Short mmCIF file of C-alpha atoms in Angstrom, two decimals:
data_model
loop_
_atom_site.label_atom_id
_atom_site.label_comp_id
_atom_site.label_asym_id
_atom_site.label_seq_id
_atom_site.Cartn_x
_atom_site.Cartn_y
_atom_site.Cartn_z
CA LEU A 112 74.50 111.38 104.69
CA PRO A 113 71.96 114.71 104.42
CA TYR A 114 73.06 118.37 105.77
CA LYS A 115 71.79 117.10 109.33
CA GLN A 116 72.29 113.82 111.03
CA THR A 117 69.03 112.41 112.23
CA PRO A 118 68.21 108.84 114.27
CA TRP A 119 66.30 108.19 111.54
CA GLY A 120 68.86 108.19 109.29
CA GLU A 121 71.27 106.42 111.58
CA GLN A 122 68.82 103.32 111.52
CA ILE A 123 68.51 103.37 107.99
CA VAL A 124 72.45 103.13 107.50
CA GLU A 125 72.47 100.62 110.49
CA TYR A 126 70.02 98.19 108.66
CA MET A 127 71.33 98.16 105.52
CA LEU A 128 74.86 97.31 106.91
CA TYR A 129 73.59 94.29 109.29
CA MET A 130 71.44 93.41 105.85
CA LEU A 131 74.82 93.21 104.06
CA TRP A 132 76.74 91.39 106.81
CA ASP A 133 74.02 88.68 107.30
CA MET A 134 74.11 88.07 103.59
CA GLY A 135 77.96 86.99 104.18
CA LEU A 136 79.07 90.23 102.10
CA LYS A 137 82.30 92.02 103.09
CA VAL A 138 81.89 95.39 102.94
CA GLY A 139 84.02 98.22 103.58
CA HIS A 140 81.72 101.23 105.18
CA ALA A 141 81.47 104.66 106.10
CA THR A 142 78.90 107.02 107.19
CA ARG A 143 80.23 110.85 106.50
CA ASN A 144 78.43 114.07 105.44
CA ILE A 145 79.73 116.61 102.67
CA GLU A 146 81.96 118.48 105.10
CA ASP A 147 83.50 114.86 106.66
CA CYS A 148 84.52 113.59 103.35
CA LEU A 149 86.39 116.87 102.08
CA ARG A 150 88.09 117.18 105.38
CA LEU A 151 89.31 113.33 105.76
CA SER A 152 90.12 113.14 101.51
CA ARG A 153 92.61 115.99 102.18
CA SER A 154 94.88 113.94 104.62
CA ASP A 155 93.86 110.18 103.14
CA ILE A 156 94.87 109.10 99.64
CA THR A 157 92.58 105.98 99.90
CA ILE A 158 89.60 107.97 100.94
CA ARG A 159 90.32 110.54 98.09
CA THR A 160 90.01 107.41 95.77
CA SER A 161 87.05 106.17 97.27
CA ILE A 162 85.50 109.46 96.45
CA LEU A 163 86.65 109.55 93.10
CA GLU A 164 84.91 105.94 92.47
CA ALA A 165 81.55 106.95 94.02
CA ARG A 166 78.43 106.10 91.96
CA PHE A 167 75.09 107.17 92.26
CA LEU A 168 72.83 104.27 93.39
CA TRP A 169 69.77 105.89 94.95
CA GLY A 170 68.94 109.00 97.38
CA GLU A 171 69.38 112.71 96.28
CA GLN A 172 70.94 112.95 93.24
CA LYS A 173 71.58 116.62 93.96
CA LEU A 174 73.61 115.61 96.89
CA TYR A 175 75.53 113.25 95.20
CA GLU A 176 76.53 115.68 92.68
CA GLU A 177 77.42 118.41 95.05
CA LEU A 178 79.84 115.76 96.71
CA LEU A 179 81.76 115.04 93.73
CA THR A 180 81.66 118.77 92.41
CA ARG A 181 83.19 120.27 95.77
CA PHE A 182 85.50 117.34 95.82
CA ASP A 183 86.65 118.67 92.56
CA HIS A 184 86.98 122.31 93.09
CA GLU A 185 88.42 121.90 96.34
CA VAL A 186 90.75 119.19 96.79
CA VAL A 187 91.55 117.67 93.30
CA ARG A 188 92.32 120.80 91.39
CA THR A 189 95.22 121.37 93.24
CA THR A 190 96.52 117.94 94.27
CA GLY A 191 97.12 116.29 90.90
CA PRO A 192 101.02 115.84 91.13
CA GLU A 193 100.57 114.93 95.02
CA TYR A 194 97.96 112.10 94.05
CA VAL A 195 100.08 110.72 91.15
CA GLN A 196 103.30 110.49 92.99
CA ALA A 197 101.05 108.76 95.84
CA LYS A 198 99.55 106.13 93.69
CA LEU A 199 102.70 105.39 92.11
CA ALA A 200 104.32 104.77 95.34
CA GLU A 201 101.82 102.54 96.14
CA ARG A 202 102.03 100.57 93.05
CA ASP A 203 105.78 100.20 93.53
CA GLU A 204 105.01 98.81 97.12
CA ARG A 205 102.65 96.53 96.02
CA HIS A 206 104.92 94.99 93.34
CA ALA A 207 107.75 94.43 95.45
CA LYS A 208 105.20 92.31 97.68
CA ALA A 209 103.19 90.56 94.98
CA GLY A 210 106.32 89.87 93.00
CA GLU A 211 108.27 92.20 90.84
CA SER A 212 108.08 90.00 87.46
CA ARG A 213 104.77 90.05 85.25
CA TYR A 214 105.76 86.16 84.44
CA LEU A 215 105.33 84.59 87.74
CA VAL A 216 104.01 80.85 87.41
CA GLU A 217 101.54 81.49 90.07
CA PRO A 218 100.95 85.11 89.49
CA ASN A 219 98.72 87.44 91.61
CA VAL A 220 95.58 88.82 89.32
CA LYS A 221 94.79 91.47 91.73
CA ASP A 222 97.82 92.81 92.97
CA GLY A 223 100.60 91.38 90.84
CA LYS A 224 102.21 93.30 88.22
CA GLY A 225 100.19 93.68 84.95
CA GLY A 226 97.33 92.67 87.21
CA LEU A 227 93.72 94.17 87.92
CA ARG A 228 95.08 96.75 90.02
CA ASP A 229 97.59 98.00 88.19
CA LEU A 230 94.91 99.04 85.62
CA GLN A 231 92.70 100.34 88.15
CA THR A 232 95.49 102.55 89.69
CA LEU A 233 95.75 104.08 85.69
CA PHE A 234 92.44 104.99 85.83
CA TRP A 235 92.73 106.55 88.59
CA ILE A 236 95.43 108.34 88.03
CA GLY A 237 93.83 109.62 84.75
CA LYS A 238 90.51 110.49 86.25
CA TYR A 239 92.02 112.64 89.37
CA PHE A 240 95.16 114.05 86.90
CA TYR A 241 92.94 115.14 83.82
CA ARG A 242 89.86 115.95 86.22
CA VAL A 243 87.23 113.55 84.15
CA ARG A 244 84.87 110.88 85.03
CA THR A 245 85.00 107.99 82.46
CA GLY A 246 87.28 106.39 80.33
CA GLU A 247 85.96 108.04 76.98
CA GLU A 248 87.39 111.12 78.37
CA LEU A 249 90.81 110.05 78.60
CA VAL A 250 90.26 109.56 75.14
CA GLU A 251 89.14 112.84 74.04
CA LYS A 252 92.19 114.44 76.12
CA GLY A 253 94.81 112.65 74.33
CA VAL A 254 95.85 110.27 76.89
CA PHE A 255 94.79 107.22 75.02
CA THR A 256 93.98 106.19 71.37
CA GLN A 257 90.61 104.59 70.72
CA ALA A 258 92.30 101.31 70.05
CA GLU A 259 94.48 101.84 73.26
CA TYR A 260 91.10 102.53 75.50
CA ARG A 261 89.66 99.17 73.59
CA GLU A 262 92.93 97.56 74.45
CA PHE A 263 92.78 98.55 78.39
CA GLN A 264 88.88 97.35 78.51
CA LYS A 265 89.39 94.21 77.17
CA ALA A 266 92.51 93.61 79.88
CA GLU A 267 90.15 94.86 82.59
CA ASP A 268 87.27 92.51 81.37
CA PHE A 269 89.82 89.65 81.08
CA LEU A 270 91.30 90.02 84.58
CA TRP A 271 87.95 90.70 86.33
CA ALA A 272 86.57 87.13 84.62
CA VAL A 273 89.94 85.24 85.48
CA ARG A 274 89.60 86.92 89.25
CA CYS A 275 85.54 85.98 89.40
CA HIS A 276 86.20 82.25 88.82
CA MET A 277 89.10 81.92 91.11
CA HIS A 278 86.79 83.27 94.16
CA PHE A 279 83.83 80.98 92.63
CA LEU A 280 86.08 77.83 92.17
CA THR A 281 87.57 78.55 96.20
CA GLY A 282 84.51 79.71 97.75
CA LYS A 283 87.21 82.42 99.39
CA ALA A 284 89.07 85.96 98.28
CA GLU A 285 91.66 84.04 96.53
CA GLU A 286 93.86 86.17 94.19
CA ARG A 287 96.89 84.25 93.24
CA LEU A 288 96.28 81.80 90.27
CA HIS A 289 97.77 78.77 91.42
CA PHE A 290 98.72 75.71 89.37
CA ASP A 291 95.83 73.66 91.20
CA ILE A 292 93.10 75.87 90.08
CA GLN A 293 94.65 76.77 86.43
CA ARG A 294 93.43 74.19 84.38
CA GLU A 295 89.83 74.17 85.87
CA ILE A 296 89.48 78.13 85.25
CA ALA A 297 90.86 77.75 81.63
CA GLU A 298 88.04 75.00 81.11
CA ARG A 299 85.34 77.47 82.62
CA LEU A 300 86.81 80.11 80.33
CA GLY A 301 86.42 78.02 77.33
CA TYR A 302 90.16 77.28 76.67
CA THR A 303 90.41 74.15 74.70
CA THR A 304 93.27 71.84 73.35
CA HIS A 305 95.46 73.04 70.13
CA PRO A 306 98.02 70.76 68.57
CA GLY A 307 101.34 71.33 70.35
CA LEU A 308 99.22 73.50 73.47
CA SER A 309 97.35 72.26 75.98
CA ALA A 310 93.96 74.45 77.38
CA VAL A 311 95.82 75.60 80.45
CA GLU A 312 98.85 76.37 78.43
CA ARG A 313 96.99 78.53 75.99
CA PHE A 314 95.23 80.32 78.93
CA MET A 315 98.41 80.88 80.62
CA LYS A 316 99.60 82.27 77.42
CA HIS A 317 96.80 84.75 77.09
CA TYR A 318 97.16 85.74 81.03
CA PHE A 319 101.17 86.92 80.16
CA LEU A 320 100.39 88.55 77.02
CA VAL A 321 97.66 90.81 78.83
CA ALA A 322 99.58 91.39 81.62
CA LYS A 323 102.17 92.86 79.03
CA ASP A 324 99.43 94.83 77.52
CA VAL A 325 98.77 96.12 80.98
CA GLY A 326 102.57 97.19 80.82
CA ASP A 327 102.60 98.73 77.43
CA LEU A 328 99.41 100.77 78.44
CA THR A 329 101.46 101.83 81.53
CA ARG A 330 104.45 103.15 79.74
CA ILE A 331 101.63 104.98 77.13
CA PHE A 332 100.01 106.33 80.20
CA CYS A 333 103.31 107.63 82.14
CA ALA A 334 104.75 109.41 78.93
CA ALA A 335 101.70 111.51 78.46
CA LEU A 336 101.31 112.07 81.92
CA GLU A 337 104.99 113.24 82.07
CA GLU A 338 104.53 115.49 78.84
CA GLU A 339 101.36 116.98 80.56
CA GLN A 340 103.56 117.76 83.75
CA ALA A 341 106.34 119.39 81.71
CA LYS A 342 103.73 121.59 79.94
CA HIS A 343 103.26 123.26 83.59
CA VAL A 344 106.97 123.20 84.39
CA PRO A 345 108.11 127.35 84.32
#
């Protein structure tokens, strides 16, 4: 929001929100000025992550840049270890609910171990702790090699493709890759039967290999993080 809230601004926000609702979209929403964003982010990890993921779509570029700059200097700069600890605890709790193994026969693509949220958590922690805005900057910081970052991107693209097809196929926000949709998703993604392996078997094998890659990236990232934190221990 602008520095001073006005009835006109409120009407614009309401119009946009109601239009999205009328389209059937599920929208997480809030309207705040910069001071509200900074104040609330100090006590709420979810709000910190939302600001971390902020993207400029339209409007006053200067206002957007001021939010990110002040967020970095006034919140992120002194709370890196705290954020890392909170997000890793959140990840462990999520795994306990969705299943501790990467190799469940009906994996949770979003919240399961080796799933999309694990990749996002790595990216969020990396952006926050190293105070960068893009994945390429994590390569420049030495957190990932260029090859490891390409592996990250490939895993993310694959998991997003699977998740989108799940939603399109079921007509809802289905996050678990159930038996009864695995075959059709394999076909939609272009998998074919080879001698000794059906299309769906090849698809699920690929899924589990990607989940393993996510685990490998997590170990690499955590090792880099521990090394960086050790530098600051007196």
